[in-house]
Amino acid sequence: MLTLFKNEFNLHTTSSAATISKEAKSICLLIQDLVKEKFSSSLKLYIFDSGSCNGCELELQLLFSPLYNLPLYGIEVTYDPSDADALLVTGLMTENMYLSLEMLLKELKSPKEIITIGDCPLFKAAFKNTFALKHNENEQLLKSFHIGGCPPEPLVLLQGIHEYLKNI
């Protein structure tokens, strides 16, 4: 197949590996120090998508990829809410996901730490005025730590996580 298309498309190759900025690297090191100071092993995050476009999830996924390698600095994703130290919420709160969030919050250990990511959880998104949304029903989401942007870039996410860790 490659021989068929190699004359049709200009294939781009690079000899240098992708790297993160010095600022991002320094924030990762600050995060690592705060995680060691405030948690016994690592900060475990449970990611809850309440009805997003997946832009925030893609940016989060990049943080946990080999490029940023956030687990190396003490932050992990867990798939069991009872193990999570904090809940990350992305997306507009849809009617269908509201009950799931309520059940998830019951399983989350105390203190219930919530971080909202992106503009959607605060209803600043383009699709905020539809019938399918549960508007500002959850007080815990309104009082949560927020990382803004649509979607927030990895550096903004790192800065937000760093601020969150400084404030707990």
Coordinates of N, CA and C in Angstrom, one line a residue:
M1 N 0.8 -1.2 0.0 CA 0.0 0.0 0.0 C 0.9 1.3 0.0
L2 N 2.0 1.2 0.7 CA 2.9 2.4 0.8 C 3.4 2.7 -0.6
T3 N 3.8 1.7 -1.3 CA 4.4 1.9 -2.6 C 3.3 2.5 -3.6
L4 N 2.1 2.2 -3.3 CA 1.0 2.8 -4.2 C 0.9 4.3 -3.9
F5 N 1.0 4.7 -2.7 CA 0.8 6.1 -2.3 C 2.0 7.0 -2.1
K6 N 3.2 6.4 -2.1 CA 4.4 7.2 -1.8 C 4.7 8.3 -2.8
N7 N 4.3 8.1 -4.0 CA 4.4 9.1 -5.1 C 3.3 10.1 -5.0
E8 N 2.2 9.8 -4.4 CA 1.0 10.7 -4.3 C 1.1 11.6 -3.2
F9 N 1.7 11.2 -2.1 CA 1.7 12.0 -0.8 C 3.1 12.2 -0.4
N10 N 3.4 13.4 0.1 CA 4.7 13.7 0.7 C 4.7 13.2 2.1
L11 N 5.5 12.2 2.3 CA 5.6 11.6 3.7 C 6.6 12.4 4.5
H12 N 6.2 12.8 5.7 CA 7.0 13.6 6.5 C 7.7 12.7 7.5
T13 N 9.0 12.9 7.7 CA 9.8 12.2 8.7 C 10.6 13.2 9.5
T14 N 10.8 12.8 10.7 CA 11.6 13.7 11.5 C 12.7 12.9 12.3
S15 N 13.8 13.5 12.5 CA 14.9 12.8 13.2 C 14.9 13.1 14.6
S16 N 14.3 14.2 15.1 CA 14.3 14.6 16.5 C 13.0 14.1 17.2
A17 N 13.2 13.7 18.4 CA 12.1 13.2 19.2 C 11.3 14.4 19.7
A18 N 10.0 14.2 19.9 CA 9.2 15.3 20.5 C 9.5 15.4 21.9
T19 N 9.6 16.7 22.4 CA 9.9 17.0 23.8 C 8.9 18.0 24.3
I20 N 8.8 18.0 25.6 CA 8.0 19.0 26.3 C 8.8 20.3 26.6
S21 N 8.2 21.4 26.8 CA 8.9 22.6 27.1 C 9.6 22.6 28.5
K22 N 10.5 23.5 28.7 CA 11.2 23.5 30.0 C 10.2 23.9 31.1
E23 N 9.3 24.8 30.7 CA 8.3 25.2 31.7 C 7.4 24.0 32.2
A24 N 7.0 23.2 31.2 CA 6.2 22.0 31.5 C 7.0 21.1 32.4
K25 N 8.2 20.9 32.0 CA 9.1 20.0 32.8 C 9.3 20.5 34.2
S26 N 9.5 21.8 34.4 CA 9.7 22.3 35.8 C 8.4 22.2 36.6
I27 N 7.2 22.4 35.9 CA 5.9 22.2 36.6 C 5.7 20.8 37.0
C28 N 6.1 19.8 36.2 CA 6.0 18.4 36.5 C 6.9 18.1 37.7
L29 N 8.0 18.7 37.8 CA 8.9 18.4 39.0 C 8.3 19.0 40.3
L30 N 7.7 20.2 40.1 CA 7.0 20.8 41.3 C 5.8 20.0 41.7
I31 N 5.1 19.4 40.7 CA 3.9 18.5 41.0 C 4.4 17.3 41.8
Q32 N 5.5 16.7 41.3 CA 6.1 15.6 41.9 C 6.4 15.8 43.4
D33 N 7.0 17.0 43.7 CA 7.3 17.3 45.1 C 6.1 17.5 45.9
L34 N 5.0 18.1 45.4 CA 3.8 18.3 46.1 C 3.1 17.0 46.4
V35 N 3.1 16.1 45.4 CA 2.5 14.8 45.5 C 3.2 14.0 46.6
K36 N 4.5 14.0 46.6 CA 5.3 13.3 47.7 C 5.0 13.9 49.1
E37 N 4.8 15.2 49.1 CA 4.5 15.9 50.4 C 3.1 15.6 50.9
K38 N 2.1 15.5 50.0 CA 0.7 15.4 50.5 C 0.1 14.1 50.4
F39 N 0.7 13.1 49.7 CA 0.1 11.8 49.5 C 1.1 10.7 49.9
S40 N 0.6 9.6 50.4 CA 1.5 8.5 50.8 C 2.2 7.8 49.6
S41 N 1.5 7.7 48.5 CA 2.1 7.1 47.4 C 2.0 8.0 46.1
S42 N 0.8 8.1 45.6 CA 0.6 8.9 44.4 C -0.8 9.5 44.5
L43 N -1.0 10.5 43.7 CA -2.3 11.1 43.5 C -3.1 10.3 42.5
K44 N -4.2 9.7 42.9 CA -5.0 8.9 42.0 C -6.3 9.7 41.6
L45 N -6.4 9.8 40.3 CA -7.5 10.5 39.7 C -8.5 9.6 39.0
Y46 N -9.8 9.9 39.2 CA -10.8 9.2 38.4 C -11.4 10.2 37.4
I47 N -11.4 9.9 36.2 CA -11.9 10.8 35.1 C -13.3 10.5 34.8
F48 N -14.2 11.5 34.9 CA -15.6 11.3 34.6 C -16.0 12.2 33.5
D49 N -16.5 11.7 32.4 CA -16.9 12.4 31.2 C -18.4 12.5 31.3
S50 N -19.0 13.7 31.6 CA -20.4 13.8 31.8 C -21.1 14.3 30.5
G51 N -20.5 14.3 29.4 CA -21.1 14.6 28.1 C -20.3 15.6 27.3
S52 N -19.0 15.3 27.1 CA -18.1 16.2 26.4 C -17.9 15.9 25.0
C53 N -17.2 16.8 24.3 CA -16.8 16.5 22.9 C -15.5 15.7 22.8
N54 N -14.9 15.4 24.0 CA -13.7 14.6 24.1 C -12.4 15.4 23.9
G55 N -12.5 16.7 23.7 CA -11.4 17.6 23.6 C -10.5 17.6 24.9
C56 N -11.2 17.7 26.0 CA -10.4 17.7 27.3 C -9.8 16.3 27.5
E57 N -10.5 15.3 27.2 CA -10.0 13.9 27.4 C -8.7 13.7 26.5
L58 N -8.7 14.2 25.3 CA -7.6 14.1 24.5 C -6.4 14.8 25.1
E59 N -6.6 16.0 25.6 CA -5.5 16.7 26.3 C -5.0 16.0 27.5
L60 N -5.9 15.5 28.3 CA -5.6 14.7 29.5 C -4.8 13.4 29.1
Q61 N -5.2 12.8 28.0 CA -4.6 11.6 27.5 C -3.1 11.9 27.1
L62 N -2.9 13.1 26.6 CA -1.5 13.5 26.3 C -0.6 13.6 27.5
L63 N -1.2 14.0 28.6 CA -0.4 14.1 29.9 C 0.0 12.8 30.4
F64 N -0.8 11.7 30.1 CA -0.4 10.4 30.6 C 0.3 9.6 29.5
S65 N 0.6 10.2 28.4 CA 1.3 9.5 27.3 C 2.8 9.5 27.7
P66 N 3.6 8.8 26.9 CA 5.1 8.8 27.2 C 5.7 10.2 27.0
L67 N 5.1 11.1 26.3 CA 5.6 12.5 26.1 C 5.7 13.2 27.4
Y68 N 4.6 13.3 28.1 CA 4.6 14.0 29.4 C 4.8 13.1 30.6
N69 N 4.4 11.9 30.5 CA 4.6 10.8 31.4 C 4.2 11.2 32.9
L70 N 3.0 11.7 33.1 CA 2.6 12.1 34.4 C 2.7 11.1 35.5
P71 N 2.5 9.8 35.2 CA 2.7 8.8 36.2 C 4.1 8.8 36.8
L72 N 5.1 9.2 36.1 CA 6.4 9.2 36.6 C 6.6 10.3 37.7
Y73 N 5.7 11.3 37.7 CA 5.7 12.4 38.6 C 4.7 12.2 39.8
G74 N 4.1 11.0 39.8 CA 3.2 10.7 40.9 C 1.7 10.8 40.7
I75 N 1.3 11.0 39.5 CA -0.2 11.1 39.3 C -0.6 10.0 38.4
E76 N -1.6 9.3 38.8 CA -2.1 8.1 38.1 C -3.6 8.2 37.9
V77 N -4.1 7.5 36.9 CA -5.6 7.4 36.7 C -6.0 6.0 37.3
T78 N -7.1 6.1 38.0 CA -7.7 4.9 38.6 C -9.1 4.7 38.0
Y79 N -9.5 3.4 38.0 CA -10.8 3.1 37.4 C -11.7 2.7 38.5
D80 N -11.3 2.8 39.7 CA -12.2 2.5 40.9 C -12.4 3.8 41.7
P81 N -13.6 4.3 41.7 CA -13.8 5.6 42.4 C -13.4 5.5 43.9
S82 N -13.5 4.4 44.5 CA -13.2 4.3 45.9 C -11.7 4.4 46.2
D83 N -10.9 4.2 45.2 CA -9.4 4.4 45.3 C -9.0 5.8 44.9
A84 N -9.9 6.6 44.3 CA -9.5 7.9 43.8 C -9.3 8.9 44.9
D85 N -8.3 9.8 44.8 CA -8.1 10.9 45.7 C -8.9 12.1 45.2
A86 N -9.1 12.2 43.9 CA -9.9 13.3 43.3 C -10.6 12.8 42.1
L87 N -11.7 13.5 41.8 CA -12.5 13.2 40.6 C -12.3 14.4 39.6
L88 N -12.0 14.0 38.4 CA -11.9 15.0 37.3 C -13.2 14.9 36.5
V89 N -13.8 16.0 36.3 CA -15.1 16.0 35.6 C -14.9 16.9 34.4
T90 N -15.3 16.3 33.2 CA -15.2 17.0 31.9 C -16.6 17.0 31.3
G91 N -16.9 18.0 30.5 CA -18.2 18.0 29.7 C -19.3 18.7 30.4
L92 N -20.3 18.9 29.6 CA -21.6 19.5 30.1 C -22.3 18.4 30.9
M93 N -23.0 18.7 32.0 CA -23.7 17.8 32.8 C -25.0 17.4 32.1
T94 N -25.1 16.3 31.4 CA -26.3 15.9 30.8 C -27.3 15.2 31.8
E95 N -28.5 15.2 31.4 CA -29.5 14.6 32.3 C -29.2 13.1 32.5
N96 N -28.7 12.5 31.4 CA -28.5 11.0 31.5 C -27.3 10.7 32.4
M97 N -26.3 11.6 32.5 CA -25.1 11.3 33.3 C -25.2 11.9 34.7
Y98 N -26.2 12.6 35.0 CA -26.3 13.2 36.4 C -26.5 12.1 37.5
L99 N -27.3 11.1 37.2 CA -27.5 10.1 38.2 C -26.2 9.3 38.4
S100 N -25.5 9.1 37.3 CA -24.2 8.4 37.4 C -23.2 9.2 38.2
L101 N -23.2 10.5 38.1 CA -22.3 11.4 38.9 C -22.7 11.3 40.4
E102 N -24.0 11.3 40.7 CA -24.4 11.2 42.1 C -24.0 9.9 42.7
M103 N -24.1 8.8 41.9 CA -23.7 7.5 42.5 C -22.2 7.5 42.6
L104 N -21.5 8.1 41.7 CA -20.0 8.1 41.8 C -19.5 8.9 43.0
L105 N -20.2 10.0 43.3 CA -19.8 10.8 44.4 C -20.0 10.1 45.7
K106 N -21.0 9.2 45.8 CA -21.2 8.4 47.0 C -20.1 7.4 47.2
E107 N -19.5 6.9 46.1 CA -18.4 6.0 46.2 C -17.1 6.6 46.5
L108 N -16.9 7.9 46.1 CA -15.7 8.6 46.3 C -15.4 8.8 47.8
K109 N -14.1 8.5 48.2 CA -13.8 8.6 49.6 C -13.7 10.1 50.0
S110 N -13.9 10.3 51.3 CA -13.8 11.7 51.9 C -12.4 12.0 52.1
P111 N -12.0 13.3 52.0 CA -12.8 14.4 51.5 C -13.1 14.3 50.0
K112 N -14.2 14.6 49.6 CA -14.6 14.5 48.2 C -14.0 15.7 47.4
E113 N -12.8 15.4 46.8 CA -12.1 16.4 46.0 C -12.6 16.3 44.5
I114 N -13.0 17.5 44.0 CA -13.5 17.5 42.6 C -12.7 18.6 41.8
I115 N -12.3 18.2 40.6 CA -11.6 19.2 39.7 C -12.4 19.1 38.4
T116 N -12.9 20.3 38.0 CA -13.6 20.4 36.8 C -12.6 20.9 35.7
I117 N -12.7 20.4 34.5 CA -11.8 20.7 33.5 C -12.6 21.2 32.2
G118 N -12.1 22.3 31.7 CA -12.7 22.8 30.5 C -13.8 23.8 30.8
D119 N -14.4 24.4 29.8 CA -15.5 25.4 30.0 C -16.8 24.7 30.2
C120 N -17.0 23.5 29.8 CA -18.3 22.9 29.8 C -18.9 22.7 31.2
P121 N -18.1 22.2 32.2 CA -18.7 22.0 33.5 C -19.3 23.3 34.1
L122 N -18.8 24.4 33.7 CA -19.3 25.7 34.2 C -20.3 26.3 33.3
F123 N -20.8 25.5 32.3 CA -21.8 26.0 31.4 C -21.4 27.2 30.6
K124 N -20.1 27.2 30.2 CA -19.7 28.3 29.3 C -19.4 27.8 27.9
A125 N -20.0 26.7 27.6 CA -19.8 26.0 26.3 C -20.8 26.5 25.2
A126 N -20.5 26.1 24.0 CA -21.4 26.5 22.9 C -22.8 25.9 23.0
F127 N -22.9 24.7 23.5 CA -24.2 23.9 23.6 C -24.8 24.0 24.9
K128 N -24.7 25.1 25.6 CA -25.2 25.2 27.0 C -26.7 25.3 27.1
N129 N -27.4 25.7 26.1 CA -28.8 26.0 26.2 C -29.6 24.9 25.5
T130 N -29.4 23.6 25.8 CA -30.2 22.6 25.2 C -31.0 21.9 26.3
F131 N -32.0 21.2 25.9 CA -32.9 20.5 26.8 C -32.3 19.3 27.5
A132 N -31.2 18.8 27.0 CA -30.6 17.6 27.5 C -29.6 17.9 28.7
L133 N -29.5 19.1 29.2 CA -28.6 19.4 30.2 C -29.2 19.6 31.6
K134 N -28.5 19.2 32.6 CA -28.9 19.4 34.0 C -28.1 20.6 34.5
H135 N -28.8 21.8 34.6 CA -28.1 23.1 34.9 C -27.9 23.3 36.3
N136 N -26.6 23.4 36.7 CA -26.2 23.8 38.0 C -26.9 23.1 39.2
E137 N -27.2 21.9 39.0 CA -27.9 21.1 40.1 C -27.0 20.7 41.2
N138 N -25.7 20.4 40.9 CA -24.8 19.8 41.8 C -24.0 20.9 42.5
E139 N -24.2 21.1 43.8 CA -23.5 22.1 44.5 C -22.0 21.8 44.6
Q140 N -21.6 20.5 44.7 CA -20.2 20.1 44.8 C -19.5 20.5 43.5
L141 N -20.1 20.4 42.4 CA -19.4 20.9 41.1 C -19.2 22.4 41.1
L142 N -20.1 23.1 41.6 CA -20.0 24.6 41.7 C -18.9 25.0 42.6
K143 N -18.6 24.2 43.6 CA -17.6 24.6 44.6 C -16.2 24.0 44.3
S144 N -16.1 23.2 43.2 CA -14.9 22.5 42.9 C -13.8 23.4 42.4
F145 N -12.6 22.8 42.3 CA -11.5 23.5 41.7 C -11.6 23.4 40.2
H146 N -11.4 24.5 39.5 CA -11.6 24.5 38.1 C -10.4 24.9 37.3
I147 N -10.2 24.1 36.2 CA -9.1 24.4 35.2 C -9.9 24.8 33.9
G148 N -9.8 26.0 33.5 CA -10.5 26.5 32.4 C -9.8 26.3 31.0
G149 N -10.6 26.5 30.0 CA -10.1 26.4 28.6 C -11.0 25.5 27.8
C150 N -10.9 25.6 26.5 CA -11.8 24.8 25.6 C -11.0 24.3 24.4
P151 N -10.4 23.2 24.5 CA -10.0 22.5 25.7 C -8.7 23.1 26.3
P152 N -8.4 22.9 27.6 CA -7.2 23.4 28.1 C -6.0 22.6 27.6
E153 N -5.0 23.4 27.2 CA -3.8 22.7 26.7 C -3.0 22.0 27.8
P154 N -2.1 21.1 27.4 CA -1.4 20.3 28.5 C -0.7 21.2 29.5
L155 N -0.1 22.3 29.0 CA 0.6 23.2 30.0 C -0.4 23.8 31.0
V156 N -1.5 24.2 30.5 CA -2.6 24.8 31.3 C -3.1 23.8 32.3
L157 N -3.2 22.5 31.9 CA -3.6 21.4 32.8 C -2.6 21.2 33.9
L158 N -1.3 21.2 33.5 CA -0.3 21.0 34.5 C -0.3 22.2 35.5
Q159 N -0.4 23.4 35.0 CA -0.5 24.6 35.9 C -1.7 24.4 36.8
G160 N -2.8 24.0 36.3 CA -4.0 23.8 37.1 C -3.8 22.8 38.2
I161 N -3.2 21.6 37.8 CA -3.0 20.6 38.8 C -2.0 21.0 39.8
H162 N -1.0 21.8 39.4 CA -0.1 22.3 40.4 C -0.8 23.3 41.4
E163 N -1.6 24.2 40.9 CA -2.4 25.1 41.8 C -3.3 24.3 42.7
Y164 N -3.9 23.3 42.2 CA -4.8 22.4 43.0 C -4.0 21.8 44.1
L165 N -2.9 21.2 43.8 CA -2.0 20.6 44.8 C -1.5 21.6 45.9
K166 N -1.2 22.8 45.5 CA -0.8 23.8 46.4 C -1.9 24.2 47.4
N167 N -3.2 24.1 46.9 CA -4.3 24.6 47.7 C -4.9 23.5 48.6
I168 N -4.6 22.3 48.5 CA -5.2 21.3 49.3 C -4.4 21.0 50.6

